[in-house]
Tab-separated table of C-alpha atoms in Angstrom:
chain	number	residue	atom	x	y	z
V	1	MET	CA	2.865	-4.033	18.181
V	2	ASN	CA	1.332	-6.756	20.739
V	3	GLY	CA	-0.857	-9.886	19.317
V	4	ASP	CA	-4.273	-8.456	20.559
V	5	ARG	CA	-3.612	-5.270	18.784
V	6	ALA	CA	-2.907	-6.766	15.849
V	7	LYS	CA	-5.986	-8.991	15.848
V	8	LYS	CA	-8.446	-5.858	16.967
V	9	LEU	CA	-6.667	-4.289	13.691
V	10	VAL	CA	-7.278	-7.511	11.317
V	11	ARG	CA	-10.611	-7.478	12.995
V	12	HIS	CA	-11.532	-3.981	11.761
V	13	TRP	CA	-10.681	-4.406	8.176
V	14	ASP	CA	-12.864	-7.877	8.023
V	15	LYS	CA	-15.384	-5.715	8.805
V	16	SER	CA	-14.572	-3.417	6.513
V	17	ALA	CA	-14.264	-5.539	3.953
V	18	PRO	CA	-17.866	-5.553	2.278
V	19	SER	CA	-17.821	-1.524	1.751
V	20	TYR	CA	-14.299	-0.737	0.792
V	21	ASP	CA	-14.782	-0.847	-2.558
V	22	GLY	CA	-17.385	1.726	-2.433
V	23	VAL	CA	-15.040	3.756	-0.208
V	24	MET	CA	-12.026	3.378	-2.524
V	25	ALA	CA	-14.058	4.396	-5.726
V	26	ARG	CA	-15.107	7.705	-4.211
V	27	PHE	CA	-11.376	8.121	-3.066
V	28	ASP	CA	-9.916	7.362	-6.559
V	29	ARG	CA	-12.171	9.615	-7.941
V	30	TYR	CA	-11.755	12.768	-5.902
V	31	LEU	CA	-8.482	12.520	-4.514
V	32	ALA	CA	-5.952	9.986	-6.118
V	33	GLY	CA	-7.013	9.930	-9.733
V	34	ASP	CA	-5.197	7.591	-11.778
V	35	SER	CA	-2.499	6.926	-9.316
V	36	ARG	CA	-3.190	2.887	-9.188
V	37	GLN	CA	-3.152	3.039	-13.494
V	38	TRP	CA	0.050	4.986	-12.841
V	39	VAL	CA	1.850	2.273	-10.676
V	40	CYS	CA	0.558	-0.444	-12.589
V	41	SER	CA	2.055	0.586	-15.487
V	42	ARG	CA	5.485	0.547	-14.270
V	43	VAL	CA	6.064	-2.414	-13.034
V	44	ARG	CA	8.559	-5.419	-14.479
V	45	GLY	CA	9.453	-8.716	-13.883
V	46	GLU	CA	8.169	-10.634	-10.830
V	47	VAL	CA	5.936	-8.743	-9.103
V	48	LEU	CA	4.694	-8.713	-5.567
V	49	GLU	CA	1.810	-6.758	-4.222
V	50	VAL	CA	1.925	-5.882	-0.526
V	51	ALA	CA	-1.566	-5.515	1.350
V	52	ILE	CA	-3.499	-6.290	-2.196
V	53	GLY	CA	-6.852	-5.522	-0.499
V	54	THR	CA	-9.996	-6.790	-2.439
V	55	GLY	CA	-7.827	-6.716	-5.486
V	56	LEU	CA	-8.419	-3.130	-6.932
V	57	ASN	CA	-5.738	-3.307	-8.905
V	58	LEU	CA	-5.941	-6.496	-10.196
V	59	PRO	CA	-7.031	-5.773	-13.731
V	60	LEU	CA	-4.750	-2.695	-14.314
V	61	TYR	CA	-1.477	-4.444	-14.417
V	62	PRO	CA	-0.258	-5.662	-18.242
V	63	ALA	CA	-1.670	-8.914	-19.271
V	64	GLY	CA	0.670	-11.812	-17.996
V	65	THR	CA	2.119	-10.516	-15.137
V	66	PRO	CA	4.099	-12.774	-12.589
V	67	LEU	CA	1.709	-11.406	-9.854
V	68	THR	CA	1.944	-12.425	-6.178
V	69	GLY	CA	-0.285	-10.434	-3.684
V	70	ILE	CA	-0.272	-10.583	0.005
V	71	GLU	CA	-3.260	-9.490	2.661
V	72	TRP	CA	-3.594	-9.736	6.269
V	73	SER	CA	-7.164	-9.330	6.338
V	74	PRO	CA	-8.647	-12.825	5.476
V	75	ALA	CA	-12.349	-11.111	4.650
V	76	MET	CA	-10.273	-8.968	1.954
V	77	LEU	CA	-8.327	-11.947	0.696
V	78	ARG	CA	-11.481	-13.811	-0.041
V	79	LEU	CA	-12.570	-10.627	-1.859
V	80	ALA	CA	-9.158	-10.712	-4.072
V	81	ARG	CA	-9.275	-14.091	-4.864
V	82	GLN	CA	-13.444	-13.861	-6.109
V	83	ARG	CA	-11.918	-10.683	-8.389
V	84	ARG	CA	-8.759	-12.720	-9.681
V	85	ASP	CA	-11.258	-15.896	-10.293
V	86	ALA	CA	-13.896	-13.288	-12.091
V	87	LEU	CA	-11.048	-11.853	-14.350
V	88	GLY	CA	-9.684	-15.295	-14.874
V	89	LEU	CA	-5.949	-14.205	-13.901
V	90	ASP	CA	-2.936	-16.604	-12.920
V	91	VAL	CA	-2.027	-14.979	-9.407
V	92	GLU	CA	-0.974	-16.536	-6.344
V	93	LEU	CA	-2.671	-14.437	-3.457
V	94	ARG	CA	-1.730	-15.625	0.191
V	95	GLU	CA	-2.936	-14.574	3.433
V	96	GLY	CA	0.580	-12.681	5.255
V	97	ASP	CA	1.976	-9.567	7.023
V	98	ALA	CA	3.695	-6.781	5.147
V	99	ARG	CA	6.191	-6.762	8.472
V	100	SER	CA	7.362	-10.146	7.919
V	101	LEU	CA	6.969	-11.363	4.216
V	102	GLN	CA	7.275	-14.984	3.957
V	103	PHE	CA	9.604	-15.003	0.486
V	104	PRO	CA	13.487	-15.362	0.529
V	105	ASP	CA	15.811	-12.294	-0.010
V	106	GLY	CA	15.697	-10.726	-4.065
V	107	ALA	CA	12.667	-12.800	-4.511
V	108	PHE	CA	10.803	-9.899	-6.654
V	109	ASP	CA	11.482	-7.196	-9.510
V	110	THR	CA	9.140	-5.261	-8.309
V	111	VAL	CA	7.304	-4.096	-5.196
V	112	VAL	CA	3.584	-2.572	-5.294
V	113	CYS	CA	1.842	-1.005	-2.138
V	114	THR	CA	-0.949	1.556	-3.186
V	115	PHE	CA	-2.814	3.205	-0.279
V	116	SER	CA	-1.449	1.033	2.276
V	117	LEU	CA	1.410	2.327	4.016
V	118	CYS	CA	-0.830	4.297	5.757
V	119	ALA	CA	-2.624	1.879	7.780
V	120	ILE	CA	0.397	-0.693	8.083
V	121	PRO	CA	1.932	-1.062	11.845
V	122	ASP	CA	5.383	0.102	12.022
V	123	HIS	CA	5.284	1.115	8.253
V	124	GLU	CA	9.171	1.784	8.319
V	125	GLN	CA	9.655	-2.484	9.050
V	126	ALA	CA	7.665	-2.946	6.068
V	127	ILE	CA	9.600	-0.854	3.725
V	128	ALA	CA	12.583	-2.615	5.116
V	129	GLU	CA	10.879	-5.686	4.244
V	130	MET	CA	10.179	-4.837	0.497
V	131	HIS	CA	13.562	-3.624	0.330
V	132	ARG	CA	14.876	-7.253	1.254
V	133	VAL	CA	12.575	-9.220	-0.906
V	134	LEU	CA	13.484	-6.973	-4.050
V	135	ARG	CA	16.705	-8.154	-6.117
V	136	PRO	CA	19.639	-5.273	-6.518
V	137	GLY	CA	17.931	-2.691	-9.133
V	138	GLY	CA	14.514	-3.790	-8.372
V	139	ARG	CA	11.882	-1.216	-7.958
V	140	LEU	CA	9.294	-0.238	-5.247
V	141	LEU	CA	6.146	1.471	-6.559
V	142	LEU	CA	4.103	3.197	-3.888
V	143	ALA	CA	0.744	5.619	-4.026
V	144	ASP	CA	-0.706	6.852	-0.385
V	145	HIS	CA	-2.097	9.585	1.240
V	146	VAL	CA	0.508	11.515	3.088
V	147	VAL	CA	0.451	14.625	5.332
V	148	SER	CA	-0.817	17.587	3.164
V	149	THR	CA	1.273	20.391	2.432
V	150	ALA	CA	-1.265	23.256	3.556
V	151	TRP	CA	-1.250	23.577	7.099
V	152	PRO	CA	-5.229	23.704	7.597
V	153	VAL	CA	-5.372	20.017	5.546
V	154	ARG	CA	-2.694	19.099	8.001
V	155	LEU	CA	-4.835	20.093	11.144
V	156	ILE	CA	-7.637	18.184	9.420
V	157	GLN	CA	-5.843	15.233	9.081
V	158	ARG	CA	-4.093	15.508	13.010
V	159	ALA	CA	-7.849	15.368	14.275
V	160	ALA	CA	-8.622	12.790	12.253
V	161	GLU	CA	-5.749	10.525	13.276
V	162	VAL	CA	-7.465	10.931	16.709
V	163	VAL	CA	-10.242	8.337	15.536
V	164	THR	CA	-8.962	6.718	13.051
V	165	VAL	CA	-5.026	5.720	14.837
V	166	PRO	CA	-6.964	4.103	17.445
V	167	THR	CA	-9.712	2.064	15.433
V	168	GLY	CA	-8.200	1.023	12.507
V	169	GLY	CA	-4.363	2.069	12.645
V	170	GLU	CA	-5.038	4.754	9.999
V	171	HIS	CA	-2.540	7.398	9.558
V	172	PHE	CA	-3.263	10.698	7.545
V	173	ARG	CA	0.297	12.262	8.376
V	174	ARG	CA	2.612	9.814	7.453
V	175	ARG	CA	5.199	10.048	4.418
V	176	PRO	CA	6.683	6.686	3.725
V	177	SER	CA	8.800	8.844	1.157
V	178	ARG	CA	11.169	9.817	4.066
V	179	HIS	CA	12.421	6.319	5.041
V	180	LEU	CA	13.206	5.446	1.559
V	181	ARG	CA	16.894	6.330	1.201
V	182	ALA	CA	17.568	5.218	4.942
V	183	ALA	CA	16.105	1.518	3.660
V	184	GLY	CA	18.407	1.608	0.728
V	185	PHE	CA	16.183	2.891	-1.865
V	186	GLU	CA	17.003	6.097	-4.688
V	187	VAL	CA	13.604	7.876	-5.478
V	188	GLN	CA	13.732	7.948	-9.425
V	189	GLU	CA	10.319	9.391	-10.059
V	190	SER	CA	7.766	10.966	-7.738
V	191	GLU	CA	4.837	13.459	-7.903
V	192	ARG	CA	2.303	14.878	-5.446
V	193	PHE	CA	-0.741	16.634	-5.915
V	194	LYS	CA	-4.361	17.633	-4.210
V	195	LEU	CA	-2.427	20.108	-1.532
V	196	GLY	CA	-0.131	17.552	-1.253
V	197	ILE	CA	-1.864	14.614	0.097
V	198	ILE	CA	-1.507	12.254	-2.534
V	199	GLU	CA	2.276	10.903	-3.338
V	200	ARG	CA	3.256	8.421	-5.960
V	201	LEU	CA	6.673	7.239	-6.916
V	202	VAL	CA	9.214	4.703	-8.096
V	203	ALA	CA	11.906	4.184	-5.827
V	204	ALA	CA	15.065	1.436	-6.872
V	205	LYS	CA	16.815	-0.522	-4.419
V	206	ARG	CA	20.688	0.612	-4.624
V	207	ALA	CA	22.592	-2.294	-5.844
């Protein structure tokens, strides 16, 4: 991806930041259910959340979780910091790109990414980076909307991408779980529901 395209996507998410929480509240209510809680309840050790957005997951982590979050939209990151401060949490939040994580190899025990790989350019590279920063045996916790198991829904997803991919880089027909084994992960737990649109999983980095 060239720099101009990346800047365009960042501007899109900066512009979307003020309305993001409201959009995601409806998405969680009608589609994702308790997926955020499902993911956050499974963390252990040092945790990195990739594409933390406005920090919607922050109140859901177990108390005292050592947490670092990255986000490439400055406007989203400002809202995440406001949420962190309002909650009184000791969480490091920094600007960063999921495709090139600025952390050493094996820095974390858990990596979390919720409803973000759908919009990360080159999500396979992002998965490779998540693998790199995990310690051997560390866990990747994902939840996302993916390609549906129902063909009429897949047609709708395909039509939606005509608009959402050029404007915000958001894909509806990705399925990150297909790339995990090649990236060095073993899926330990997975669930799929709402006509296959929502998938959440736990994958371990092979030692």
